[in-house]
Short mmCIF file of C-alpha atoms in Angstrom, two decimals:
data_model
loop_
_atom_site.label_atom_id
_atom_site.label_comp_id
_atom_site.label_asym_id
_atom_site.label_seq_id
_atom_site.Cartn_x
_atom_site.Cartn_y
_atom_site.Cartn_z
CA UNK L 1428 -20.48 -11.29 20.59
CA UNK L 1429 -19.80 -13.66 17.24
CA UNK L 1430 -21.06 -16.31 19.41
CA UNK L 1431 -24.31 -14.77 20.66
CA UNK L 1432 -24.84 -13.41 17.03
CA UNK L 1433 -24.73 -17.27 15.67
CA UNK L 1434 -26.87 -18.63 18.14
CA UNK L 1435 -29.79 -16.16 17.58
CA UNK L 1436 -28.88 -16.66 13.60
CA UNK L 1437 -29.76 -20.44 14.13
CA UNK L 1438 -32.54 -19.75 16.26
CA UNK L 1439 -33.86 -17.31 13.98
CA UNK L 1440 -33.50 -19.81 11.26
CA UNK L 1441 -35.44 -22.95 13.06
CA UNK L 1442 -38.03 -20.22 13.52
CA UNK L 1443 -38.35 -19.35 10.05
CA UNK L 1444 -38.74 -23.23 8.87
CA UNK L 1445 -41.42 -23.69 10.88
CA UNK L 1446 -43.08 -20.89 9.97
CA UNK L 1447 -42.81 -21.37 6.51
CA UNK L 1448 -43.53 -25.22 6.60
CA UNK L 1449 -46.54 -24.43 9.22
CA UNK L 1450 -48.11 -21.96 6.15
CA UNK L 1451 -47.53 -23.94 2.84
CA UNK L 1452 -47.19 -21.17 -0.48
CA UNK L 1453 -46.76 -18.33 2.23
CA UNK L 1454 -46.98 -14.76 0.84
CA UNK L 1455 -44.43 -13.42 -1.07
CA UNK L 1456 -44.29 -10.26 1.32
CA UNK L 1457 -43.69 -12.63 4.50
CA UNK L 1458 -40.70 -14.10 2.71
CA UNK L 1459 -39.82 -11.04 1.83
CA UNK L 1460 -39.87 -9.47 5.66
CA UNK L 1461 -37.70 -13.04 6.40
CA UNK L 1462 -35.27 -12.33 3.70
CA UNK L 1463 -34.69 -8.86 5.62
CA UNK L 1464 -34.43 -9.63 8.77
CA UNK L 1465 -31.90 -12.69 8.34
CA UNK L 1466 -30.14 -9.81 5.92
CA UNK L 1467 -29.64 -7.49 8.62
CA UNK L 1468 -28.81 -10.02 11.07
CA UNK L 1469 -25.98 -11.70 9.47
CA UNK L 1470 -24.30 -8.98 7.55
CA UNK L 1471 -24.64 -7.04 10.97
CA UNK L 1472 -22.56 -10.58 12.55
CA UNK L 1473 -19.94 -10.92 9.42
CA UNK L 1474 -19.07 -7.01 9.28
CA UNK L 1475 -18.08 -7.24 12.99
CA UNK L 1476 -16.13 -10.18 11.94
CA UNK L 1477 -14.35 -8.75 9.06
CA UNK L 1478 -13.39 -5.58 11.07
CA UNK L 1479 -12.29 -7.51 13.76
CA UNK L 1480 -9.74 -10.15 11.12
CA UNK L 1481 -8.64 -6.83 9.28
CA UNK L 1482 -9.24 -3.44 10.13
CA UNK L 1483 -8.47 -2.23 6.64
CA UNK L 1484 -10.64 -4.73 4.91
CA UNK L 1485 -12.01 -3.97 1.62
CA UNK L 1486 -16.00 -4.35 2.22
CA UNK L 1487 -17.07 -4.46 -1.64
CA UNK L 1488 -14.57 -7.02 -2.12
CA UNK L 1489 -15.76 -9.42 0.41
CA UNK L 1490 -19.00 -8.88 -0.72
CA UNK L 1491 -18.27 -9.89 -4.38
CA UNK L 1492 -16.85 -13.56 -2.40
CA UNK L 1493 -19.70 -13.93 -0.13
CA UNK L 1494 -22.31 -13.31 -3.36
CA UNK L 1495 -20.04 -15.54 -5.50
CA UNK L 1496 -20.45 -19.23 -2.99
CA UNK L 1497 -23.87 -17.64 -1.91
CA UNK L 1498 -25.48 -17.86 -5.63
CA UNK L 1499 -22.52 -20.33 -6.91
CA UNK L 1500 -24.32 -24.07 -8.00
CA UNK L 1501 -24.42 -26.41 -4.92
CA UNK L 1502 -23.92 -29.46 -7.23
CA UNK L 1503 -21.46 -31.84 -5.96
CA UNK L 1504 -19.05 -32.06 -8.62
CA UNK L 1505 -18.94 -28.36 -8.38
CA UNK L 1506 -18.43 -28.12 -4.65
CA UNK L 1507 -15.64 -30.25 -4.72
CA UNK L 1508 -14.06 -28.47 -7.60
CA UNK L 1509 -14.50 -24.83 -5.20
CA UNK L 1510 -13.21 -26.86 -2.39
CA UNK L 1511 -9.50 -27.41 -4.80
CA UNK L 1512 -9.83 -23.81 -6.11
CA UNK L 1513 -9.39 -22.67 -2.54
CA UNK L 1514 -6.28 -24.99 -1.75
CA UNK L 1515 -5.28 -23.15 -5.28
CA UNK L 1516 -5.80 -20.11 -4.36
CA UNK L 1517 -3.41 -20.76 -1.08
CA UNK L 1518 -0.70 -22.60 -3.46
CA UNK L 1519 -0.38 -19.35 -5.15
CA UNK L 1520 -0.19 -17.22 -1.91
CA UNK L 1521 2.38 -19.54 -0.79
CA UNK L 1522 4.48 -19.26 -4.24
CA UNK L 1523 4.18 -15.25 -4.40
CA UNK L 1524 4.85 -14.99 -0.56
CA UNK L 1525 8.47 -17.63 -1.51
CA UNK L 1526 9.52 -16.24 -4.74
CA UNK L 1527 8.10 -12.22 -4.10
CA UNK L 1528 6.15 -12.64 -7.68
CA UNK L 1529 2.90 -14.07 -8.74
CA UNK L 1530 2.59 -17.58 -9.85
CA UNK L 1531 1.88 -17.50 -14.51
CA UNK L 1532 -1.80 -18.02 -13.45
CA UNK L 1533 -2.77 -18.70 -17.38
CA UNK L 1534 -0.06 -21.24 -17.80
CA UNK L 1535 -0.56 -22.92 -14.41
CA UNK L 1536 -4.43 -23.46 -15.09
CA UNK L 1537 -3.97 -24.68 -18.56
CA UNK L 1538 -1.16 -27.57 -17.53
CA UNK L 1539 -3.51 -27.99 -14.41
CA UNK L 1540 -6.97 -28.62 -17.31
CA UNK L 1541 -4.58 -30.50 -19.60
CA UNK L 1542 -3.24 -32.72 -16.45
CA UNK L 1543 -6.76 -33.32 -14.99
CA UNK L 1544 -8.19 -34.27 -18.43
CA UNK L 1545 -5.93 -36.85 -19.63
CA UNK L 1546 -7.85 -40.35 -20.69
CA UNK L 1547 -4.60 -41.96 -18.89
CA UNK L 1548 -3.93 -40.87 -15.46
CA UNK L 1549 -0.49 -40.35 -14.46
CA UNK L 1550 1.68 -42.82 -13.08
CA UNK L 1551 3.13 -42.57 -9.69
CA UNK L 1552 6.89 -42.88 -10.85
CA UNK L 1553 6.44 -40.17 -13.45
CA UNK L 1554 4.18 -38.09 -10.26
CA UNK L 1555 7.43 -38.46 -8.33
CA UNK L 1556 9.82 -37.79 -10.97
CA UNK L 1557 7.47 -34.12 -11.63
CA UNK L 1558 7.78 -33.71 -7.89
CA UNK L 1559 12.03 -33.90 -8.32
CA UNK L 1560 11.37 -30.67 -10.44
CA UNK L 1561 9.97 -28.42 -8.55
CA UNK L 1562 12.75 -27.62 -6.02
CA UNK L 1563 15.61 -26.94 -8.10
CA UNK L 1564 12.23 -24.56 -10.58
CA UNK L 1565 11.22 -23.39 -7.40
CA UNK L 1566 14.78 -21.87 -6.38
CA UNK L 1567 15.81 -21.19 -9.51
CA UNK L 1568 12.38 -18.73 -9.73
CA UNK L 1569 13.17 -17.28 -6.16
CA UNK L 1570 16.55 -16.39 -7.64
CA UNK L 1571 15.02 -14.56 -10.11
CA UNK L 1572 12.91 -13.01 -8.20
CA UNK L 1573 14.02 -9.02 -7.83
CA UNK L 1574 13.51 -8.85 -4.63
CA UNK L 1575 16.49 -11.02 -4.55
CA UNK L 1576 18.38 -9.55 -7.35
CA UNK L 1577 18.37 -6.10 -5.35
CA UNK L 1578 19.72 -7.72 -2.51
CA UNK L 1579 22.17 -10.09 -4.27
CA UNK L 1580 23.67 -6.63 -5.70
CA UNK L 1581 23.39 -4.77 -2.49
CA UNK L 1582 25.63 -7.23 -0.72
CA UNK L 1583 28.31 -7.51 -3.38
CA UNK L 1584 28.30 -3.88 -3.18
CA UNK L 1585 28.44 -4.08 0.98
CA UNK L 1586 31.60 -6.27 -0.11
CA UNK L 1587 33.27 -4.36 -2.61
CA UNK L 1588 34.03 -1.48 -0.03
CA UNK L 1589 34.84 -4.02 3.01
CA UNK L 1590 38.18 -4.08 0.66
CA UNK L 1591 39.37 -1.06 0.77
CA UNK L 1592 38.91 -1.86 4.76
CA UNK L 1593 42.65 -3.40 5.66
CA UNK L 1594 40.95 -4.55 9.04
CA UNK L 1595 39.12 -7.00 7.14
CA UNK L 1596 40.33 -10.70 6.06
CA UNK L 1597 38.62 -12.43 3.03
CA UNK L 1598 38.23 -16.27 3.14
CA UNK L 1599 38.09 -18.14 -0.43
CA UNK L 1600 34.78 -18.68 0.00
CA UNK L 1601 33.91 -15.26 -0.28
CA UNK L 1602 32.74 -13.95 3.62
CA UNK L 1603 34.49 -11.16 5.13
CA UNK L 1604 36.15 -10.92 8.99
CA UNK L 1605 37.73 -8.45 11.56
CA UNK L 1606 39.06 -9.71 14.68
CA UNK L 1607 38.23 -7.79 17.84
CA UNK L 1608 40.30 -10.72 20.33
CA UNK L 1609 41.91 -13.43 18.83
CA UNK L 1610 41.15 -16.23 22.00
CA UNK L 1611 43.30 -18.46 22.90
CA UNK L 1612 43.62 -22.50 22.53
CA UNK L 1613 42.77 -24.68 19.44
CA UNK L 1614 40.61 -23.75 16.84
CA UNK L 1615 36.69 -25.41 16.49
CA UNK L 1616 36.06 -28.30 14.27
CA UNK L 1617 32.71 -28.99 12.63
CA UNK L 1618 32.02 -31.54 15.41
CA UNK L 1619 31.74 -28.98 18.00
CA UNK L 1620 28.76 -27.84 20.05
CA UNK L 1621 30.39 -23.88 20.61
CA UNK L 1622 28.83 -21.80 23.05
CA UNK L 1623 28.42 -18.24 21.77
CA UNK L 1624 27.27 -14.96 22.18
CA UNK L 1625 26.31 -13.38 18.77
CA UNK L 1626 24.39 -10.31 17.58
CA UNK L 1627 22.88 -10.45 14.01
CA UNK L 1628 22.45 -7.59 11.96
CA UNK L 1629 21.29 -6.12 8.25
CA UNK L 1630 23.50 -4.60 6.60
CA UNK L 1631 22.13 -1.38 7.19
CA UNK L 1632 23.06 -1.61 10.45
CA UNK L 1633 19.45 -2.73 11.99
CA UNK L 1634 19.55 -5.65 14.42
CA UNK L 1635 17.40 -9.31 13.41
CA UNK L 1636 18.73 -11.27 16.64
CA UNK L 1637 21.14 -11.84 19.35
CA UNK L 1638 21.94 -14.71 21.82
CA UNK L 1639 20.10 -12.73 25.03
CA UNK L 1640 22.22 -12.70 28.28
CA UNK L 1641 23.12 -16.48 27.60
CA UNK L 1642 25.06 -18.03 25.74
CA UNK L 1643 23.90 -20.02 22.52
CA UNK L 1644 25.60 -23.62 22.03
CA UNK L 1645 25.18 -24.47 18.34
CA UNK L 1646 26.22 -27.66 16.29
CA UNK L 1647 28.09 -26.55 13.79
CA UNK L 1648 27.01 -28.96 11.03
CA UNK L 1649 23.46 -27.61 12.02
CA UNK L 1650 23.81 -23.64 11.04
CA UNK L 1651 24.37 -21.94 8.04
CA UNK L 1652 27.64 -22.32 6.21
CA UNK L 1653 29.16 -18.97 6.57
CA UNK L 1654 28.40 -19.07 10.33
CA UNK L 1655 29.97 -22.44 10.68
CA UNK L 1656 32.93 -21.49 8.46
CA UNK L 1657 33.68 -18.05 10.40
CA UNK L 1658 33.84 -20.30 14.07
CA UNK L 1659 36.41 -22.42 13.02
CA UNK L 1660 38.62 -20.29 12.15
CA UNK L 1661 38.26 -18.82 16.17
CA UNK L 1662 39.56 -19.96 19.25
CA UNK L 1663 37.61 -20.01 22.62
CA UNK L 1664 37.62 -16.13 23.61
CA UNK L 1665 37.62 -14.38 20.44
CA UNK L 1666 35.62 -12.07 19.19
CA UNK L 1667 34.81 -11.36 15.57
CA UNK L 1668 32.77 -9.54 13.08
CA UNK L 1669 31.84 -11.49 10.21
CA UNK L 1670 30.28 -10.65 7.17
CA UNK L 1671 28.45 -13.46 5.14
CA UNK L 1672 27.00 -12.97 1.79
CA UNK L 1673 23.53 -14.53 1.04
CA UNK L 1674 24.92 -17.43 -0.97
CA UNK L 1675 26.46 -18.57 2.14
CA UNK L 1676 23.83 -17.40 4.58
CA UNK L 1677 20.35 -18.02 3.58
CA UNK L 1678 20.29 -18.03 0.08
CA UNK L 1679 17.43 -17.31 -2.28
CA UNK L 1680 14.57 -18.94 0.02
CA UNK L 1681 15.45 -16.00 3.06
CA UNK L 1682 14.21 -17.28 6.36
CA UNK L 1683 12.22 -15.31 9.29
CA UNK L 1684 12.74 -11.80 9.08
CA UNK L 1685 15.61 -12.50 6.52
CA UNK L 1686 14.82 -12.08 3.00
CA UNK L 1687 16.28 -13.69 -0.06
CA UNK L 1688 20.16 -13.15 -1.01
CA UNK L 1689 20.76 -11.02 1.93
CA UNK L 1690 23.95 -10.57 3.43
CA UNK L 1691 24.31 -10.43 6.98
CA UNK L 1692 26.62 -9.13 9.68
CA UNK L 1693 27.45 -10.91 12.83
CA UNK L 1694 29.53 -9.64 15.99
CA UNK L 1695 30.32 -13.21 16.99
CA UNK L 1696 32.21 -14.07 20.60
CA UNK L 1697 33.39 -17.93 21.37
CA UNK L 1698 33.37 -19.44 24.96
CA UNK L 1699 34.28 -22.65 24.21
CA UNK L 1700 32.92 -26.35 23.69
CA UNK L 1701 29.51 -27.33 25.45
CA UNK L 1702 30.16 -29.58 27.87
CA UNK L 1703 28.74 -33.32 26.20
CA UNK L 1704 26.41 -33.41 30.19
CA UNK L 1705 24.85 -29.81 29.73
CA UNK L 1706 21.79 -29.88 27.68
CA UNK L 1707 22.09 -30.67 23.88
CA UNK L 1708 22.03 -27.69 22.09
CA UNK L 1709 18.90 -25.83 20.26
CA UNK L 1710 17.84 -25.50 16.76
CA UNK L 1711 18.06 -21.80 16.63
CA UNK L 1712 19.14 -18.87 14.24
CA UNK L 1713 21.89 -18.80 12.27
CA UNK L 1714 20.50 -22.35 12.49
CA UNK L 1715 20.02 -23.49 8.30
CA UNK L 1716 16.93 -23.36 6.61
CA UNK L 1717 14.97 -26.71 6.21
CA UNK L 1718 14.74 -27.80 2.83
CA UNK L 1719 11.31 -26.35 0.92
#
């Protein structure tokens, strides 16, 4: 339907040129009746669009963006400078959807004027040196954030009654363990590729993934360090319940479906070393995040 719409928009439009180029200083009314009908026909196309990308969409509110670029000045220093806005306009999207706040729009857009209008552009070794800054600003603001604050203190709260819980053993580091079978053999090292089956939960109880009726082989340098920690202190055959707190989990950045300082719970089982000729194993959750 979009398609037909925009080919009898364009056809609508070649027919309206020629009209108005075949009748030079055409009436007023007849521009008028044109205005109209190329009106009706694309808001009659773009509401069927905007329904179709959001079915709550706020109509006035796309209206005030479509009037803004319709009427905005078509000058090409100024279309280039709309063209940044919107990559702008997705840095801060990005920013509020990692840190769960808004980007300080006021300060950003006066270091951004004060940046662009310097006499002396800015070197590259001082660009890269600014670019060092922003991860350790960027997680220190996702700490803040108190989305991760509630869950920081939700975990250490999780924790705090796991010890009046003589089932569970602490580990210096700080995660929590009960052992269901303690397995037999030598314990993992960090070199291992363990296959395991493993069932992640919140701590409210609700399940975020689980190996599946296969096994999972991990590399144990490649998931996250509470993970890693808990399997080598099994042997092939056990099975454990582990609690990790965010710090040693995912940390302030979350990852899919996780979000920031969360601790987790995993019912963990070991059966043994992958076999170096099976496949290699797969990136895959509790896998750790990548760098941001």
């Amino acid at each position: 339907m979009k398609k037909i719409l925009a080919i009898a928009a364009a056809g609508l439009l070649a027919v309206g040129f020629v009209g108005c180029n075949s009748k030079a200083g055409g009436s007023n009314e007849a521009m008028d009746s044109l205005s109209m009908a190329f009106g009706d026909l694309y808001g009659a196309g773009m509401g069927q669009q905007l329904r179709s990308m959001d079915s709550t969409v706020n109509m006035e509110q796309a209206l005030k963006g479509m009037e803004y670029i319709a009427n905005a000045d078509t000058s090409k220093n100024f279309m280039a400078g709309l063209q940044m806005g919107m990559q702008i306009a997705q840095l801060y999207a990005g920013i509020e959807q990692q840190c769960g706040m808004p980007i300080n729009k006021s300060l950003f857009m006066k270091h951004l004027r004060d940046a662009i209008m310097k006499t002396t552009p800015m070197g590259q070794e001082e660009m890269m040196a600014l670019q060092s800054k922003i991860e350790p600003l960027l997680n220190k603001a996702m700490e803040q954030s108190p989305k991760a604050i509630a869950n920081k203190k939700a975990g250490e709260d999780y924790m705090a009654k796991l010890k009046n819980d003589k089932n569970y053993t602490f580990t210096k580091s700080g995660i929590a363990y009960k052992v269901i079978k303690a397995g037999e053999g030598k314990n993992f090292s960090d070199s291992d590729v363990v296959k395991v089956n493993y069932v992640g939960r919140h701590i409210d109880g609700t399940e975020f993934d689980k190996s599946g009726e296969n096994p999972v082989p991990f590399n144990l340098k490649q998931v996250i360090p509470g993970f890693a920690e808990m399997i080598q202190l099994m042997k092939p055959g056990s099975k454990v319940t582990v609690v990790i707190p965010g710090e040693l989990a995912y940390g302030p950045q979350g990852n899919r479906g996780i979000e920031p300082n969360e601790t987790l719970i995993f019912d963990i089982e070991t059966l043994g070393v992958q076999d170096p000729n099976e496949q290699p194993a797969r990136p895959q959750m509790p896998v750790r995040p990548m760098k941001k």
